Short mmCIF file of C-alpha atoms (C1' of nucleotides) in Angstrom, two decimals:
data_model
loop_
_atom_site.label_atom_id
_atom_site.label_comp_id
_atom_site.label_asym_id
_atom_site.label_seq_id
_atom_site.Cartn_x
_atom_site.Cartn_y
_atom_site.Cartn_z
CA MET A 1 -33.41 -9.83 -13.03
CA GLU A 2 -31.63 -8.93 -16.27
CA ILE A 3 -28.71 -6.73 -15.38
CA ALA A 4 -27.88 -5.75 -18.93
CA GLY A 5 -31.41 -4.44 -19.46
CA VAL A 6 -31.29 -2.37 -16.29
CA GLN A 7 -27.94 -0.96 -17.35
CA ALA A 8 -29.36 -0.04 -20.75
CA ALA A 9 -32.24 1.80 -19.11
CA VAL A 10 -29.98 3.57 -16.63
CA GLY A 11 -27.67 4.44 -19.50
CA VAL A 12 -30.17 6.60 -21.36
CA LEU A 13 -31.47 8.11 -18.14
CA SER A 14 -28.06 9.01 -16.81
CA SER A 15 -27.53 12.19 -18.75
CA LYS A 16 -28.38 15.12 -16.58
CA TRP A 17 -31.67 16.26 -18.10
CA SER A 18 -33.22 13.03 -19.41
CA VAL A 19 -35.56 12.37 -16.51
CA ALA A 20 -36.75 15.97 -16.42
CA ILE A 21 -37.60 15.88 -20.12
CA LEU A 22 -39.42 12.57 -19.87
CA ALA A 23 -41.37 13.92 -16.92
CA GLU A 24 -42.33 17.06 -18.81
CA LEU A 25 -43.43 15.10 -21.88
CA SER A 26 -45.45 12.78 -19.69
CA GLY A 27 -47.72 15.80 -19.29
CA GLY A 28 -48.42 15.87 -23.03
CA THR A 29 -47.04 17.29 -26.26
CA ARG A 30 -44.44 20.01 -25.86
CA ARG A 31 -42.56 22.31 -28.21
CA PHE A 32 -38.88 23.14 -28.02
CA ASN A 33 -39.15 26.54 -26.38
CA GLU A 34 -41.89 25.29 -24.16
CA LEU A 35 -39.53 22.68 -22.75
CA LEU A 36 -36.83 25.32 -22.50
CA ARG A 37 -39.05 27.50 -20.36
CA ARG A 38 -40.49 24.76 -18.19
CA ILE A 39 -37.31 22.89 -17.35
CA ASP A 40 -35.47 25.13 -14.98
CA GLY A 41 -31.79 25.67 -15.67
CA ILE A 42 -31.51 23.80 -18.96
CA SER A 43 -29.75 25.46 -21.90
CA ARG A 44 -30.70 25.31 -25.60
CA ARG A 45 -27.61 23.25 -26.26
CA MET A 46 -28.35 20.58 -23.66
CA LEU A 47 -32.05 20.49 -24.48
CA ALA A 48 -31.31 19.87 -28.15
CA ALA A 49 -28.64 17.28 -27.38
CA THR A 50 -30.75 15.38 -24.87
CA LEU A 51 -33.80 15.41 -27.12
CA ARG A 52 -31.68 13.90 -29.88
CA ARG A 53 -30.38 11.14 -27.65
CA LEU A 54 -33.84 10.34 -26.37
CA GLU A 55 -35.15 10.21 -29.92
CA GLU A 56 -32.34 7.92 -31.04
CA ALA A 57 -33.10 5.71 -28.07
CA GLY A 58 -36.71 5.53 -29.27
CA LEU A 59 -38.13 7.13 -26.14
CA ILE A 60 -39.61 10.23 -27.77
CA THR A 61 -41.01 11.22 -31.13
CA ARG A 62 -40.27 14.44 -33.01
CA ARG A 63 -42.66 16.05 -35.47
CA VAL A 64 -41.59 18.97 -37.63
CA TYR A 65 -44.15 21.35 -39.14
CA ALA A 66 -42.68 23.07 -42.18
CA ALA A 67 -43.99 26.50 -41.44
CA VAL A 68 -42.66 29.95 -40.60
CA PRO A 69 -41.78 30.28 -37.85
CA ALA A 70 -40.50 26.72 -37.52
CA ARG A 71 -42.46 24.50 -35.20
CA VAL A 72 -41.44 21.18 -33.72
CA GLU A 73 -43.39 19.03 -31.33
CA TYR A 74 -42.15 16.33 -29.02
CA ASP A 75 -44.02 13.44 -27.44
CA LEU A 76 -43.31 10.36 -25.44
CA SER A 77 -43.25 7.19 -27.54
CA PRO A 78 -44.90 4.06 -26.11
CA ALA A 79 -41.45 2.90 -25.02
CA GLY A 80 -40.72 6.26 -23.39
CA SER A 81 -44.03 6.27 -21.63
CA ALA A 82 -43.42 2.74 -20.36
CA LEU A 83 -39.94 3.65 -19.16
CA PHE A 84 -41.23 6.68 -17.31
CA ALA A 85 -43.86 4.52 -15.65
CA ALA A 86 -41.17 2.02 -14.65
CA LEU A 87 -39.47 4.82 -12.73
CA THR A 88 -42.21 5.05 -10.13
CA PRO A 89 -40.59 2.57 -7.72
CA LEU A 90 -37.41 4.66 -7.78
CA SER A 91 -39.45 7.63 -6.65
CA GLY A 92 -40.88 5.53 -3.84
CA TRP A 93 -37.42 4.35 -2.88
CA ALA A 94 -36.19 7.94 -2.66
CA LEU A 95 -39.09 8.89 -0.44
CA GLN A 96 -38.26 6.12 2.00
CA HIS A 97 -34.51 6.23 1.94
CA ARG A 98 -33.65 9.83 1.24
CA PRO A 99 -35.62 11.86 3.78
CA GLU A 100 -33.43 14.91 3.18
CA ALA A 101 -34.58 15.09 -0.42
CA ALA A 102 -38.20 15.37 0.63
CA MET B 1 -43.99 11.15 -9.13
CA GLU B 2 -41.07 12.93 -7.49
CA ILE B 3 -38.60 13.79 -10.19
CA ALA B 4 -35.83 14.83 -7.82
CA GLY B 5 -35.96 11.46 -6.08
CA VAL B 6 -35.77 9.59 -9.35
CA GLN B 7 -32.81 11.73 -10.38
CA ALA B 8 -31.08 11.00 -7.09
CA ALA B 9 -31.53 7.27 -7.62
CA VAL B 10 -30.38 7.42 -11.22
CA GLY B 11 -27.45 9.54 -10.10
CA VAL B 12 -25.85 6.87 -7.93
CA LEU B 13 -26.66 4.15 -10.44
CA SER B 14 -25.25 6.02 -13.39
CA SER B 15 -21.60 5.20 -12.85
CA LYS B 16 -20.65 2.32 -15.09
CA TRP B 17 -20.34 -0.53 -12.59
CA SER B 18 -22.88 0.40 -9.89
CA VAL B 19 -25.68 -1.85 -11.09
CA ALA B 20 -23.35 -4.82 -11.56
CA ILE B 21 -22.02 -4.45 -8.02
CA LEU B 22 -25.47 -4.13 -6.49
CA ALA B 23 -26.55 -7.22 -8.42
CA GLU B 24 -23.55 -9.18 -7.22
CA LEU B 25 -24.08 -8.16 -3.60
CA SER B 26 -27.75 -9.05 -3.87
CA GLY B 27 -26.45 -12.63 -3.95
CA GLY B 28 -24.89 -12.22 -0.52
CA THR B 29 -21.70 -11.06 1.18
CA ARG B 30 -18.71 -10.62 -1.11
CA ARG B 31 -15.05 -9.79 -0.62
CA PHE B 32 -13.05 -7.38 -2.73
CA ASN B 33 -11.25 -9.92 -4.91
CA GLU B 34 -14.36 -11.97 -5.16
CA LEU B 35 -16.16 -9.04 -6.75
CA LEU B 36 -13.13 -8.42 -8.92
CA ARG B 37 -13.30 -11.95 -10.27
CA ARG B 38 -17.06 -12.15 -10.68
CA ILE B 39 -17.67 -8.82 -12.38
CA ASP B 40 -16.29 -9.23 -15.84
CA GLY B 41 -14.09 -6.42 -17.11
CA ILE B 42 -13.90 -4.29 -13.97
CA SER B 43 -10.52 -3.03 -12.78
CA ARG B 44 -9.27 -2.72 -9.20
CA ARG B 45 -9.40 1.03 -9.51
CA MET B 46 -13.02 1.20 -10.61
CA LEU B 47 -14.15 -1.45 -8.17
CA ALA B 48 -12.61 0.45 -5.26
CA ALA B 49 -13.97 3.77 -6.47
CA THR B 50 -17.48 2.49 -7.09
CA LEU B 51 -17.60 0.66 -3.77
CA ARG B 52 -16.67 3.90 -2.04
CA ARG B 53 -19.39 5.86 -3.77
CA LEU B 54 -21.98 3.22 -3.02
CA GLU B 55 -20.90 3.19 0.61
CA GLU B 56 -21.08 6.98 0.86
CA ALA B 57 -24.54 6.81 -0.69
CA GLY B 58 -25.53 4.38 2.06
CA LEU B 59 -26.29 1.55 -0.34
CA ILE B 60 -23.67 -0.91 0.88
CA THR B 61 -21.86 -1.70 4.12
CA ARG B 62 -18.14 -2.36 4.47
CA ARG B 63 -16.60 -4.50 7.20
CA VAL B 64 -12.86 -4.64 7.71
CA TYR B 65 -11.23 -7.55 9.52
CA ALA B 66 -7.88 -6.48 10.90
CA ALA B 67 -5.93 -9.56 9.92
CA VAL B 68 -3.08 -10.52 7.66
CA PRO B 69 -3.79 -10.74 4.87
CA ALA B 70 -6.30 -7.91 4.98
CA ARG B 71 -9.91 -8.93 4.53
CA VAL B 72 -12.90 -6.75 3.74
CA GLU B 73 -16.49 -7.79 3.24
CA TYR B 74 -19.25 -5.94 1.48
CA ASP B 75 -23.01 -6.25 1.80
CA LEU B 76 -26.11 -4.52 0.61
CA SER B 77 -27.61 -2.17 3.20
CA PRO B 78 -31.40 -2.12 3.59
CA ALA B 79 -31.46 0.96 1.36
CA GLY B 80 -29.29 -0.73 -1.24
CA SER B 81 -31.41 -3.82 -1.17
CA ALA B 82 -34.56 -1.74 -1.59
CA LEU B 83 -33.04 0.19 -4.47
CA PHE B 84 -32.03 -2.98 -6.23
CA ALA B 85 -35.56 -4.31 -5.81
CA ALA B 86 -36.92 -1.07 -7.27
CA LEU B 87 -34.95 -1.78 -10.42
CA THR B 88 -37.08 -4.77 -11.37
CA PRO B 89 -39.53 -2.76 -13.51
CA LEU B 90 -36.61 -1.40 -15.51
CA SER B 91 -35.59 -4.95 -16.29
CA GLY B 92 -39.12 -5.66 -17.43
CA TRP B 93 -39.16 -2.54 -19.56
CA ALA B 94 -35.92 -3.60 -21.26
CA LEU B 95 -37.35 -7.01 -22.01
CA GLN B 96 -40.36 -5.50 -23.72
CA HIS B 97 -38.76 -2.56 -25.46
CA ARG B 98 -35.25 -3.70 -26.22
CA PRO B 99 -35.65 -7.08 -27.93
CA GLU B 100 -32.12 -6.88 -29.34
CA ALA B 101 -30.66 -6.91 -25.85
CA ALA B 102 -32.34 -10.16 -24.99
"C1'" DC C 1 -5.39 -8.90 0.05
"C1'" DT C 2 -7.15 -4.34 -0.48
"C1'" DG C 3 -6.59 -0.64 -1.83
"C1'" DA C 4 -4.36 4.54 -3.20
"C1'" DA C 5 -1.57 7.42 -6.63
"C1'" DT C 6 -0.51 8.90 -11.15
"C1'" DC C 7 -1.20 9.60 -16.04
"C1'" DC C 8 -4.01 9.93 -19.94
"C1'" DA C 9 -7.95 9.66 -23.33
"C1'" DA C 10 -12.69 10.43 -23.97
"C1'" DG C 11 -17.13 12.22 -22.77
"C1'" DT C 12 -20.32 15.65 -20.43
"C1'" DG C 13 -22.07 19.96 -19.75
"C1'" DG C 14 -21.99 25.31 -19.31
"C1'" DA C 15 -21.60 30.03 -21.79
"C1'" DT C 16 -21.94 32.47 -25.78
"C1'" DA C 17 -22.69 33.60 -30.49
"C1'" DC C 18 -24.57 32.54 -34.97
"C1'" DT C 19 -28.22 30.52 -38.61
"C1'" DG C 20 -32.39 28.98 -41.62
"C1'" DC D 1 -38.80 29.33 -33.48
"C1'" DA D 2 -35.56 25.74 -33.27
"C1'" DG D 3 -31.66 24.71 -33.39
"C1'" DT D 4 -25.97 24.58 -34.58
"C1'" DA D 5 -20.93 25.99 -33.73
"C1'" DT D 6 -17.19 26.94 -30.83
"C1'" DC D 7 -14.55 27.05 -26.66
"C1'" DC D 8 -13.54 25.45 -22.24
"C1'" DA D 9 -13.70 23.29 -17.54
"C1'" DC D 10 -14.79 19.23 -15.15
"C1'" DT D 11 -15.64 14.30 -14.67
"C1'" DT D 12 -15.31 9.38 -15.91
"C1'" DG D 13 -12.90 5.50 -16.64
"C1'" DG D 14 -8.82 2.58 -18.31
"C1'" DA D 15 -3.75 1.12 -17.50
"C1'" DT D 16 -0.17 0.85 -14.58
"C1'" DT D 17 2.49 1.32 -10.48
"C1'" DC D 18 3.10 1.73 -5.44
"C1'" DA D 19 1.78 0.76 -0.43
"C1'" DG D 20 -0.26 -0.85 4.19
#
DNA sequence: CTGAATCCAAGTGGATACTG
DNA sequence: CAGTATCCACTTGGATTCAG
């Protein structure tokens, strides 16, 4: 197993809202305010910051429609989609080893 | 997929040296100074701190031998071993989507 | 040998207000 | 609608020193 690769993956996922955003986008295209409403507890500031980091990491794509009012759509990139899929075993691990979280 | 579980897993792994320590212990029992030597760049302080967090999270076990000089051995718990195994897909993802890291 | 204690620099994240 | 700017509190992690 390649430790450096795992650390790189954990690195992008380690900011508080990354996993929640990936999960939300795994359900399809979402707009900024849509994410803001659907992800409980997140602030505009953190949503914007996390989206930027995920985009820089190549995990999501951002499309801007030059219209009034402004409209921006986010999607999972192939890499983001693959990363989210690779998280499934972690979910299984939690189910088995963290009964209190169930 | 259970987002909260994934976040819990990522949470313990997100401190800088967690993955490296789990990887090292996946090779068998290790002592404190042994880990210190084998994990490049880690300091005593961070090794001690990370070991404590991993132990509190139930991922590793700690055995103290009351002798002089003091001797302490660390091992992966079943949960820690399972978590490390669940990281394999992340390694695969990095291989495919982070060619520069290879 | 295996830590804990202290000090410090940098990063993370929350609240709030403002902008094109 | 989709952010940015500012301020602040808390945490992380490195270096170094002290202790059982």
